[in-house]
Amino acid sequence: MRPFKKLAAAAAILAGLVATSAQAETWKCAFKPSRGDGTPQVVIIQLGASGGRTMVLDGLIQNYVGKPVEARSVRNTTSTLSVRYDLPSVKDNKGQWIPGIVYNVYIEKSNGKSRVTATPSGNYRDVRSTGTCKRK
């Protein structure tokens, strides 16, 4: 429960960043748990945050980075939204290195259906999950 509280607090901070931007758009996504917990269960995407940049927050980023990260790429059309972002290589609480992971979130705006793909660095398999997103 504690990681959720941290994520909620960080989401509130992220929302505050966007409050100053008149054209900001926020999406909150919930994904089914994946095998091995390779994909985040909650992702918050803020388009137009912090001077027009797109910022992303999920539980892993909150735990290992401590603040939202800037999206690597964004494709925003009238019907879909695709956001790619990175979790850098970090050490966990046991001192083990966790390889960097590239995440891609794809959202169908008309019905909120979404999917997330996690692509770890190195010799690891992609992990995928499906879920729903809502525009806030």
mmCIF file of N, CA and C in Angstrom:
data_model
loop_
_atom_site.group_PDB
_atom_site.id
_atom_site.type_symbol
_atom_site.label_atom_id
_atom_site.label_comp_id
_atom_site.label_asym_id
_atom_site.label_seq_id
_atom_site.Cartn_x
_atom_site.Cartn_y
_atom_site.Cartn_z
ATOM 1 N N MET A 1 0.818 -1.195 0.000
ATOM 2 C CA MET A 1 0.000 0.000 0.000
ATOM 3 C C MET A 1 0.860 1.257 0.000
ATOM 4 N N ARG A 2 2.028 1.187 0.601
ATOM 5 C CA ARG A 2 2.883 2.362 0.680
ATOM 6 C C ARG A 2 3.324 2.858 -0.700
ATOM 7 N N PRO A 3 3.732 1.950 -1.650
ATOM 8 C CA PRO A 3 4.100 2.447 -2.973
ATOM 9 C C PRO A 3 2.945 3.183 -3.647
ATOM 10 N N PHE A 4 1.702 2.746 -3.410
ATOM 11 C CA PHE A 4 0.557 3.432 -4.004
ATOM 12 C C PHE A 4 0.440 4.849 -3.460
ATOM 13 N N LYS A 5 0.675 5.021 -2.156
ATOM 14 C CA LYS A 5 0.610 6.360 -1.561
ATOM 15 C C LYS A 5 1.678 7.265 -2.158
ATOM 16 N N LYS A 6 2.885 6.709 -2.379
ATOM 17 C CA LYS A 6 3.952 7.496 -2.999
ATOM 18 C C LYS A 6 3.563 7.888 -4.418
ATOM 19 N N LEU A 7 2.974 6.937 -5.159
ATOM 20 C CA LEU A 7 2.557 7.220 -6.527
ATOM 21 C C LEU A 7 1.463 8.275 -6.534
ATOM 22 N N ALA A 8 0.524 8.187 -5.602
ATOM 23 C CA ALA A 8 -0.556 9.178 -5.528
ATOM 24 C C ALA A 8 -0.001 10.566 -5.216
ATOM 25 N N ALA A 9 0.969 10.636 -4.320
ATOM 26 C CA ALA A 9 1.573 11.931 -3.990
ATOM 27 C C ALA A 9 2.321 12.502 -5.186
ATOM 28 N N ALA A 10 3.052 11.657 -5.881
ATOM 29 C CA ALA A 10 3.784 12.124 -7.060
ATOM 30 C C ALA A 10 2.820 12.536 -8.164
ATOM 31 N N ALA A 11 1.708 11.828 -8.278
ATOM 32 C CA ALA A 11 0.699 12.190 -9.278
ATOM 33 C C ALA A 11 0.120 13.569 -8.973
ATOM 34 N N ALA A 12 -0.055 13.861 -7.696
ATOM 35 C CA ALA A 12 -0.563 15.185 -7.319
ATOM 36 C C ALA A 12 0.437 16.272 -7.697
ATOM 37 N N ILE A 13 1.718 15.989 -7.507
ATOM 38 C CA ILE A 13 2.753 16.950 -7.905
ATOM 39 C C ILE A 13 2.740 17.130 -9.412
ATOM 40 N N LEU A 14 2.636 16.021 -10.138
ATOM 41 C CA LEU A 14 2.591 16.073 -11.599
ATOM 42 C C LEU A 14 1.379 16.859 -12.063
ATOM 43 N N ALA A 15 0.254 16.673 -11.417
ATOM 44 C CA ALA A 15 -0.954 17.422 -11.772
ATOM 45 C C ALA A 15 -0.750 18.913 -11.531
ATOM 46 N N GLY A 16 -0.021 19.258 -10.493
ATOM 47 C CA GLY A 16 0.269 20.660 -10.223
ATOM 48 C C GLY A 16 1.126 21.291 -11.301
ATOM 49 N N LEU A 17 2.035 20.521 -11.868
ATOM 50 C CA LEU A 17 2.857 21.028 -12.964
ATOM 51 C C LEU A 17 2.004 21.396 -14.161
ATOM 52 N N VAL A 18 0.988 20.588 -14.404
ATOM 53 C CA VAL A 18 0.160 20.788 -15.583
ATOM 54 C C VAL A 18 -0.873 21.882 -15.381
ATOM 55 N N ALA A 19 -1.221 22.159 -14.162
ATOM 56 C CA ALA A 19 -2.259 23.153 -13.891
ATOM 57 C C ALA A 19 -1.918 24.508 -14.488
ATOM 58 N N THR A 20 -0.644 24.773 -14.677
ATOM 59 C CA THR A 20 -0.234 26.054 -15.236
ATOM 60 C C THR A 20 -0.319 26.093 -16.752
ATOM 61 N N SER A 21 -0.488 24.963 -17.388
ATOM 62 C CA SER A 21 -0.536 24.907 -18.844
ATOM 63 C C SER A 21 -1.976 24.764 -19.312
ATOM 64 N N ALA A 22 -2.446 25.731 -20.099
ATOM 65 C CA ALA A 22 -3.841 25.737 -20.531
ATOM 66 C C ALA A 22 -4.152 24.588 -21.474
ATOM 67 N N GLN A 23 -3.176 24.067 -22.183
ATOM 68 C CA GLN A 23 -3.430 23.027 -23.162
ATOM 69 C C GLN A 23 -3.011 21.648 -22.669
ATOM 70 N N ALA A 24 -2.773 21.496 -21.411
ATOM 71 C CA ALA A 24 -2.334 20.217 -20.871
ATOM 72 C C ALA A 24 -3.449 19.185 -20.964
ATOM 73 N N GLU A 25 -3.045 17.958 -21.158
ATOM 74 C CA GLU A 25 -3.981 16.840 -21.263
ATOM 75 C C GLU A 25 -3.414 15.709 -20.417
ATOM 76 N N THR A 26 -4.230 15.135 -19.547
ATOM 77 C CA THR A 26 -3.776 14.080 -18.654
ATOM 78 C C THR A 26 -4.530 12.791 -18.935
ATOM 79 N N TRP A 27 -3.791 11.691 -18.997
ATOM 80 C CA TRP A 27 -4.367 10.361 -19.154
ATOM 81 C C TRP A 27 -3.916 9.508 -17.980
ATOM 82 N N LYS A 28 -4.864 8.794 -17.377
ATOM 83 C CA LYS A 28 -4.535 7.854 -16.312
ATOM 84 C C LYS A 28 -4.910 6.465 -16.801
ATOM 85 N N CYS A 29 -3.936 5.571 -16.804
ATOM 86 C CA CYS A 29 -4.127 4.225 -17.334
ATOM 87 C C CYS A 29 -3.957 3.185 -16.232
ATOM 88 N N ALA A 30 -4.796 2.164 -16.281
ATOM 89 C CA ALA A 30 -4.701 1.033 -15.360
ATOM 90 C C ALA A 30 -4.520 -0.231 -16.194
ATOM 91 N N PHE A 31 -3.464 -0.986 -15.889
ATOM 92 C CA PHE A 31 -3.150 -2.193 -16.646
ATOM 93 C C PHE A 31 -3.252 -3.424 -15.761
ATOM 94 N N LYS A 32 -3.581 -4.557 -16.387
ATOM 95 C CA LYS A 32 -3.625 -5.824 -15.675
ATOM 96 C C LYS A 32 -2.201 -6.191 -15.260
ATOM 97 N N PRO A 33 -2.053 -6.843 -14.109
ATOM 98 C CA PRO A 33 -0.709 -7.273 -13.709
ATOM 99 C C PRO A 33 -0.136 -8.238 -14.750
ATOM 100 N N SER A 34 1.149 -8.115 -15.016
ATOM 101 C CA SER A 34 1.807 -8.997 -15.974
ATOM 102 C C SER A 34 2.654 -10.016 -15.229
ATOM 103 N N ARG A 35 3.024 -11.067 -15.936
ATOM 104 C CA ARG A 35 3.909 -12.060 -15.328
ATOM 105 C C ARG A 35 5.233 -11.399 -14.985
ATOM 106 N N GLY A 36 5.695 -11.609 -13.791
ATOM 107 C CA GLY A 36 6.977 -11.064 -13.371
ATOM 108 C C GLY A 36 6.951 -9.578 -13.065
ATOM 109 N N ASP A 37 5.766 -8.995 -13.028
ATOM 110 C CA ASP A 37 5.629 -7.569 -12.710
ATOM 111 C C ASP A 37 6.487 -6.683 -13.610
ATOM 112 N N GLY A 38 6.593 -7.029 -14.877
ATOM 113 C CA GLY A 38 7.420 -6.261 -15.796
ATOM 114 C C GLY A 38 6.767 -5.010 -16.332
ATOM 115 N N THR A 39 5.446 -4.930 -16.203
ATOM 116 C CA THR A 39 4.753 -3.734 -16.679
ATOM 117 C C THR A 39 4.112 -3.014 -15.501
ATOM 118 N N PRO A 40 4.018 -1.701 -15.581
ATOM 119 C CA PRO A 40 3.383 -0.956 -14.491
ATOM 120 C C PRO A 40 1.877 -1.192 -14.480
ATOM 121 N N GLN A 41 1.274 -1.133 -13.305
ATOM 122 C CA GLN A 41 -0.175 -1.289 -13.208
ATOM 123 C C GLN A 41 -0.894 0.036 -13.370
ATOM 124 N N VAL A 42 -0.228 1.143 -13.077
ATOM 125 C CA VAL A 42 -0.806 2.476 -13.250
ATOM 126 C C VAL A 42 0.227 3.354 -13.949
ATOM 127 N N VAL A 43 -0.220 4.062 -14.993
ATOM 128 C CA VAL A 43 0.638 5.014 -15.698
ATOM 129 C C VAL A 43 -0.134 6.322 -15.823
ATOM 130 N N ILE A 44 0.514 7.426 -15.486
ATOM 131 C CA ILE A 44 -0.088 8.747 -15.635
ATOM 132 C C ILE A 44 0.737 9.510 -16.666
ATOM 133 N N ILE A 45 0.062 9.974 -17.707
ATOM 134 C CA ILE A 45 0.714 10.689 -18.804
ATOM 135 C C ILE A 45 0.179 12.110 -18.823
ATOM 136 N N GLN A 46 1.086 13.080 -18.822
ATOM 137 C CA GLN A 46 0.694 14.484 -18.870
ATOM 138 C C GLN A 46 1.275 15.095 -20.136
ATOM 139 N N LEU A 47 0.410 15.337 -21.107
ATOM 140 C CA LEU A 47 0.824 15.981 -22.352
ATOM 141 C C LEU A 47 0.839 17.482 -22.137
ATOM 142 N N GLY A 48 1.862 18.136 -22.601
ATOM 143 C CA GLY A 48 1.932 19.591 -22.485
ATOM 144 C C GLY A 48 2.371 20.085 -21.131
ATOM 145 N N ALA A 49 2.888 19.210 -20.296
ATOM 146 C CA ALA A 49 3.371 19.621 -18.975
ATOM 147 C C ALA A 49 4.729 20.293 -19.110
ATOM 148 N N SER A 50 5.069 21.099 -18.148
ATOM 149 C CA SER A 50 6.409 21.686 -18.032
ATOM 150 C C SER A 50 6.927 22.253 -19.345
ATOM 151 N N GLY A 51 6.285 23.282 -19.822
ATOM 152 C CA GLY A 51 6.761 23.949 -21.027
ATOM 153 C C GLY A 51 6.526 23.163 -22.293
ATOM 154 N N GLY A 52 5.472 22.380 -22.343
ATOM 155 C CA GLY A 52 5.137 21.636 -23.547
ATOM 156 C C GLY A 52 5.680 20.222 -23.585
ATOM 157 N N ARG A 53 6.472 19.852 -22.610
ATOM 158 C CA ARG A 53 7.013 18.492 -22.584
ATOM 159 C C ARG A 53 5.953 17.516 -22.088
ATOM 160 N N THR A 54 6.091 16.253 -22.476
ATOM 161 C CA THR A 54 5.211 15.207 -21.976
ATOM 162 C C THR A 54 5.930 14.486 -20.849
ATOM 163 N N MET A 55 5.275 14.414 -19.697
ATOM 164 C CA MET A 55 5.852 13.779 -18.521
ATOM 165 C C MET A 55 5.061 12.516 -18.198
ATOM 166 N N VAL A 56 5.772 11.495 -17.698
ATOM 167 C CA VAL A 56 5.163 10.202 -17.407
ATOM 168 C C VAL A 56 5.570 9.765 -16.008
ATOM 169 N N LEU A 57 4.615 9.145 -15.315
ATOM 170 C CA LEU A 57 4.877 8.614 -13.981
ATOM 171 C C LEU A 57 4.207 7.260 -13.860
ATOM 172 N N ASP A 58 4.941 6.292 -13.337
ATOM 173 C CA ASP A 58 4.361 5.001 -12.975
ATOM 174 C C ASP A 58 5.003 4.561 -11.665
ATOM 175 N N GLY A 59 4.579 3.427 -11.134
ATOM 176 C CA GLY A 59 5.082 2.977 -9.841
ATOM 177 C C GLY A 59 6.573 2.694 -9.833
ATOM 178 N N LEU A 60 7.096 2.124 -10.920
ATOM 179 C CA LEU A 60 8.524 1.827 -10.984
ATOM 180 C C LEU A 60 9.349 3.108 -11.041
ATOM 181 N N ILE A 61 8.893 4.054 -11.844
ATOM 182 C CA ILE A 61 9.600 5.334 -11.921
ATOM 183 C C ILE A 61 9.569 6.030 -10.568
ATOM 184 N N GLN A 62 8.409 6.033 -9.921
ATOM 185 C CA GLN A 62 8.305 6.670 -8.604
ATOM 186 C C GLN A 62 9.250 6.010 -7.611
ATOM 187 N N ASN A 63 9.331 4.680 -7.651
ATOM 188 C CA ASN A 63 10.164 3.947 -6.704
ATOM 189 C C ASN A 63 11.656 4.154 -6.963
ATOM 190 N N TYR A 64 12.076 4.114 -8.227
ATOM 191 C CA TYR A 64 13.507 4.141 -8.532
ATOM 192 C C TYR A 64 14.047 5.511 -8.927
ATOM 193 N N VAL A 65 13.226 6.362 -9.539
ATOM 194 C CA VAL A 65 13.681 7.687 -9.961
ATOM 195 C C VAL A 65 13.202 8.753 -8.980
ATOM 196 N N GLY A 66 11.969 8.578 -8.477
ATOM 197 C CA GLY A 66 11.443 9.492 -7.467
ATOM 198 C C GLY A 66 10.675 10.683 -8.003
ATOM 199 N N LYS A 67 10.592 10.816 -9.317
ATOM 200 C CA LYS A 67 9.849 11.924 -9.922
ATOM 201 C C LYS A 67 9.492 11.533 -11.355
ATOM 202 N N PRO A 68 8.549 12.240 -11.971
ATOM 203 C CA PRO A 68 8.168 11.924 -13.353
ATOM 204 C C PRO A 68 9.355 12.063 -14.305
ATOM 205 N N VAL A 69 9.307 11.284 -15.396
ATOM 206 C CA VAL A 69 10.339 11.363 -16.431
ATOM 207 C C VAL A 69 9.727 11.933 -17.705
ATOM 208 N N GLU A 70 10.578 12.525 -18.523
ATOM 209 C CA GLU A 70 10.105 13.062 -19.796
ATOM 210 C C GLU A 70 9.987 11.930 -20.810
ATOM 211 N N ALA A 71 8.909 11.948 -21.589
ATOM 212 C CA ALA A 71 8.713 10.940 -22.627
ATOM 213 C C ALA A 71 9.782 11.077 -23.696
ATOM 214 N N ARG A 72 10.211 9.951 -24.215
ATOM 215 C CA ARG A 72 11.198 9.940 -25.290
ATOM 216 C C ARG A 72 10.550 10.334 -26.612
ATOM 217 N N SER A 73 9.346 9.828 -26.857
ATOM 218 C CA SER A 73 8.617 10.197 -28.072
ATOM 219 C C SER A 73 7.118 10.151 -27.805
ATOM 220 N N VAL A 74 6.391 10.977 -28.552
ATOM 221 C CA VAL A 74 4.936 11.063 -28.416
ATOM 222 C C VAL A 74 4.339 11.150 -29.809
ATOM 223 N N ARG A 75 3.316 10.338 -30.039
ATOM 224 C CA ARG A 75 2.540 10.451 -31.275
ATOM 225 C C ARG A 75 1.088 10.618 -30.853
ATOM 226 N N ASN A 76 0.551 11.803 -31.076
ATOM 227 C CA ASN A 76 -0.791 12.143 -30.618
ATOM 228 C C ASN A 76 -1.638 12.522 -31.826
ATOM 229 N N THR A 77 -2.582 11.639 -32.187
ATOM 230 C CA THR A 77 -3.493 11.917 -33.291
ATOM 231 C C THR A 77 -4.896 12.099 -32.731
ATOM 232 N N THR A 78 -5.861 12.319 -33.597
ATOM 233 C CA THR A 78 -7.236 12.473 -33.123
ATOM 234 C C THR A 78 -7.797 11.168 -32.575
ATOM 235 N N SER A 79 -7.252 10.020 -33.003
ATOM 236 C CA SER A 79 -7.814 8.738 -32.575
ATOM 237 C C SER A 79 -6.923 7.938 -31.629
ATOM 238 N N THR A 80 -5.612 8.185 -31.637
ATOM 239 C CA THR A 80 -4.710 7.393 -30.794
ATOM 240 C C THR A 80 -3.649 8.272 -30.132
ATOM 241 N N LEU A 81 -3.079 7.712 -29.082
ATOM 242 C CA LEU A 81 -1.950 8.338 -28.397
ATOM 243 C C LEU A 81 -0.928 7.242 -28.129
ATOM 244 N N SER A 82 0.301 7.480 -28.529
ATOM 245 C CA SER A 82 1.389 6.544 -28.276
ATOM 246 C C SER A 82 2.520 7.310 -27.598
ATOM 247 N N VAL A 83 2.952 6.811 -26.449
ATOM 248 C CA VAL A 83 3.992 7.477 -25.670
ATOM 249 C C VAL A 83 5.073 6.456 -25.336
ATOM 250 N N ARG A 84 6.316 6.824 -25.605
ATOM 251 C CA ARG A 84 7.460 5.970 -25.284
ATOM 252 C C ARG A 84 8.299 6.690 -24.235
ATOM 253 N N TYR A 85 8.659 5.946 -23.174
ATOM 254 C CA TYR A 85 9.479 6.529 -22.111
ATOM 255 C C TYR A 85 10.407 5.473 -21.534
ATOM 256 N N ASP A 86 11.425 5.930 -20.809
ATOM 257 C CA ASP A 86 12.464 5.038 -20.296
ATOM 258 C C ASP A 86 12.523 5.018 -18.779
ATOM 259 N N LEU A 87 12.787 3.837 -18.241
ATOM 260 C CA LEU A 87 13.223 3.684 -16.856
ATOM 261 C C LEU A 87 14.710 3.383 -16.956
ATOM 262 N N PRO A 88 15.572 4.261 -16.459
ATOM 263 C CA PRO A 88 17.016 4.026 -16.597
ATOM 264 C C PRO A 88 17.469 2.829 -15.760
ATOM 265 N N SER A 89 18.656 2.307 -16.065
ATOM 266 C CA SER A 89 19.233 1.237 -15.252
ATOM 267 C C SER A 89 19.444 1.763 -13.838
ATOM 268 N N VAL A 90 19.012 0.979 -12.868
ATOM 269 C CA VAL A 90 19.127 1.384 -11.466
ATOM 270 C C VAL A 90 19.467 0.169 -10.608
ATOM 271 N N LYS A 91 19.923 0.424 -9.391
ATOM 272 C CA LYS A 91 20.131 -0.649 -8.421
ATOM 273 C C LYS A 91 18.888 -0.763 -7.551
ATOM 274 N N ASP A 92 18.492 -2.004 -7.255
ATOM 275 C CA ASP A 92 17.360 -2.193 -6.358
ATOM 276 C C ASP A 92 17.843 -2.137 -4.914
ATOM 277 N N ASN A 93 16.930 -2.378 -3.973
ATOM 278 C CA ASN A 93 17.285 -2.256 -2.555
ATOM 279 C C ASN A 93 18.246 -3.348 -2.081
ATOM 280 N N LYS A 94 18.499 -4.371 -2.915
ATOM 281 C CA LYS A 94 19.460 -5.423 -2.576
ATOM 282 C C LYS A 94 20.800 -5.210 -3.277
ATOM 283 N N GLY A 95 20.918 -4.102 -4.004
ATOM 284 C CA GLY A 95 22.168 -3.806 -4.684
ATOM 285 C C GLY A 95 22.312 -4.444 -6.053
ATOM 286 N N GLN A 96 21.262 -5.097 -6.532
ATOM 287 C CA GLN A 96 21.292 -5.732 -7.847
ATOM 288 C C GLN A 96 20.921 -4.710 -8.914
ATOM 289 N N TRP A 97 21.617 -4.759 -10.056
ATOM 290 C CA TRP A 97 21.295 -3.842 -11.151
ATOM 291 C C TRP A 97 20.043 -4.298 -11.866
ATOM 292 N N ILE A 98 19.178 -3.361 -12.104
ATOM 293 C CA ILE A 98 17.983 -3.596 -12.916
ATOM 294 C C ILE A 98 18.260 -2.916 -14.248
ATOM 295 N N PRO A 99 18.210 -3.680 -15.354
ATOM 296 C CA PRO A 99 18.522 -3.065 -16.644
ATOM 297 C C PRO A 99 17.493 -2.010 -17.016
ATOM 298 N N GLY A 100 17.915 -1.058 -17.819
ATOM 299 C CA GLY A 100 16.981 -0.047 -18.293
ATOM 300 C C GLY A 100 15.834 -0.691 -19.057
ATOM 301 N N ILE A 101 14.685 -0.065 -19.004
ATOM 302 C CA ILE A 101 13.492 -0.592 -19.671
ATOM 303 C C ILE A 101 12.867 0.529 -20.488
ATOM 304 N N VAL A 102 12.511 0.205 -21.728
ATOM 305 C CA VAL A 102 11.777 1.141 -22.575
ATOM 306 C C VAL A 102 10.316 0.712 -22.543
ATOM 307 N N TYR A 103 9.439 1.645 -22.208
ATOM 308 C CA TYR A 103 8.001 1.377 -22.179
ATOM 309 C C TYR A 103 7.324 2.096 -23.336
ATOM 310 N N ASN A 104 6.340 1.430 -23.922
ATOM 311 C CA ASN A 104 5.514 2.066 -24.936
ATOM 312 C C ASN A 104 4.054 1.872 -24.530
ATOM 313 N N VAL A 105 3.341 2.975 -24.364
ATOM 314 C CA VAL A 105 1.916 2.935 -24.025
ATOM 315 C C VAL A 105 1.141 3.383 -25.257
ATOM 316 N N TYR A 106 0.160 2.570 -25.651
ATOM 317 C CA TYR A 106 -0.674 2.869 -26.814
ATOM 318 C C TYR A 106 -2.122 2.969 -26.340
ATOM 319 N N ILE A 107 -2.792 4.065 -26.675
ATOM 320 C CA ILE A 107 -4.169 4.309 -26.223
ATOM 321 C C ILE A 107 -5.065 4.571 -27.419
ATOM 322 N N GLU A 108 -6.201 3.864 -27.470
ATOM 323 C CA GLU A 108 -7.262 4.173 -28.431
ATOM 324 C C GLU A 108 -8.185 5.164 -27.734
ATOM 325 N N LYS A 109 -8.204 6.390 -28.201
ATOM 326 C CA LYS A 109 -8.934 7.452 -27.506
ATOM 327 C C LYS A 109 -10.446 7.234 -27.485
ATOM 328 N N SER A 110 -11.010 6.618 -28.513
ATOM 329 C CA SER A 110 -12.466 6.480 -28.601
ATOM 330 C C SER A 110 -13.051 5.591 -27.513
ATOM 331 N N ASN A 111 -12.319 4.542 -27.130
ATOM 332 C CA ASN A 111 -12.870 3.610 -26.145
ATOM 333 C C ASN A 111 -11.970 3.419 -24.917
ATOM 334 N N GLY A 112 -10.803 4.048 -24.902
ATOM 335 C CA GLY A 112 -9.911 3.948 -23.753
ATOM 336 C C GLY A 112 -9.103 2.671 -23.677
ATOM 337 N N LYS A 113 -9.279 1.766 -24.631
ATOM 338 C CA LYS A 113 -8.494 0.529 -24.605
ATOM 339 C C LYS A 113 -7.023 0.876 -24.786
ATOM 340 N N SER A 114 -6.184 0.162 -24.045
ATOM 341 C CA SER A 114 -4.764 0.483 -24.101
ATOM 342 C C SER A 114 -3.924 -0.770 -23.900
ATOM 343 N N ARG A 115 -2.661 -0.611 -24.246
ATOM 344 C CA ARG A 115 -1.697 -1.676 -23.990
ATOM 345 C C ARG A 115 -0.359 -1.027 -23.662
ATOM 346 N N VAL A 116 0.421 -1.752 -22.886
ATOM 347 C CA VAL A 116 1.763 -1.293 -22.542
ATOM 348 C C VAL A 116 2.729 -2.429 -22.863
ATOM 349 N N THR A 117 3.862 -2.071 -23.431
ATOM 350 C CA THR A 117 4.922 -3.029 -23.714
ATOM 351 C C THR A 117 6.179 -2.565 -22.995
ATOM 352 N N ALA A 118 6.806 -3.482 -22.272
ATOM 353 C CA ALA A 118 8.070 -3.203 -21.595
ATOM 354 C C ALA A 118 9.166 -3.965 -22.324
ATOM 355 N N THR A 119 10.190 -3.240 -22.782
ATOM 356 C CA THR A 119 11.310 -3.850 -23.495
ATOM 357 C C THR A 119 12.578 -3.622 -22.676
ATOM 358 N N PRO A 120 12.997 -4.638 -21.903
ATOM 359 C CA PRO A 120 14.196 -4.478 -21.080
ATOM 360 C C PRO A 120 15.464 -4.474 -21.930
ATOM 361 N N SER A 121 16.484 -3.768 -21.447
ATOM 362 C CA SER A 121 17.795 -3.808 -22.090
ATOM 363 C C SER A 121 18.384 -5.200 -21.906
ATOM 364 N N GLY A 122 19.257 -5.567 -22.792
ATOM 365 C CA GLY A 122 19.935 -6.847 -22.647
ATOM 366 C C GLY A 122 19.147 -7.982 -23.262
ATOM 367 N N ASN A 123 19.377 -9.154 -22.742
ATOM 368 C CA ASN A 123 18.841 -10.378 -23.319
ATOM 369 C C ASN A 123 17.568 -10.821 -22.593
ATOM 370 N N TYR A 124 16.574 -9.964 -22.581
ATOM 371 C CA TYR A 124 15.326 -10.252 -21.885
ATOM 372 C C TYR A 124 14.167 -10.136 -22.865
ATOM 373 N N ARG A 125 13.080 -10.797 -22.558
ATOM 374 C CA ARG A 125 11.898 -10.756 -23.422
ATOM 375 C C ARG A 125 11.016 -9.557 -23.096
ATOM 376 N N ASP A 126 10.311 -9.093 -24.127
ATOM 377 C CA ASP A 126 9.306 -8.051 -23.922
ATOM 378 C C ASP A 126 8.188 -8.591 -23.042
ATOM 379 N N VAL A 127 7.591 -7.708 -22.273
ATOM 380 C CA VAL A 127 6.434 -8.055 -21.453
ATOM 381 C C VAL A 127 5.315 -7.108 -21.854
ATOM 382 N N ARG A 128 4.103 -7.655 -22.007
ATOM 383 C CA ARG A 128 2.968 -6.839 -22.441
ATOM 384 C C ARG A 128 1.801 -6.998 -21.478
ATOM 385 N N SER A 129 0.974 -5.964 -21.460
ATOM 386 C CA SER A 129 -0.250 -6.010 -20.673
ATOM 387 C C SER A 129 -1.286 -5.109 -21.335
ATOM 388 N N THR A 130 -2.544 -5.385 -21.056
ATOM 389 C CA THR A 130 -3.627 -4.563 -21.592
ATOM 390 C C THR A 130 -4.366 -3.897 -20.444
ATOM 391 N N GLY A 131 -5.101 -2.843 -20.783
ATOM 392 C CA GLY A 131 -5.851 -2.137 -19.756
ATOM 393 C C GLY A 131 -6.733 -1.071 -20.355
ATOM 394 N N THR A 132 -7.066 -0.096 -19.527
ATOM 395 C CA THR A 132 -7.904 1.014 -19.972
ATOM 396 C C THR A 132 -7.308 2.327 -19.488
ATOM 397 N N CYS A 133 -7.580 3.367 -20.258
ATOM 398 C CA CYS A 133 -7.113 4.708 -19.909
ATOM 399 C C CYS A 133 -8.290 5.671 -19.952
ATOM 400 N N LYS A 134 -8.229 6.675 -19.103
ATOM 401 C CA LYS A 134 -9.245 7.728 -19.090
ATOM 402 C C LYS A 134 -8.558 9.072 -19.141
ATOM 403 N N ARG A 135 -9.147 9.958 -19.921
ATOM 404 C CA ARG A 135 -8.641 11.322 -19.979
ATOM 405 C C ARG A 135 -9.197 12.070 -18.777
ATOM 406 N N LYS A 136 -8.335 12.765 -18.057
ATOM 407 C CA LYS A 136 -8.749 13.503 -16.855
ATOM 408 C C LYS A 136 -8.834 14.971 -17.145
#
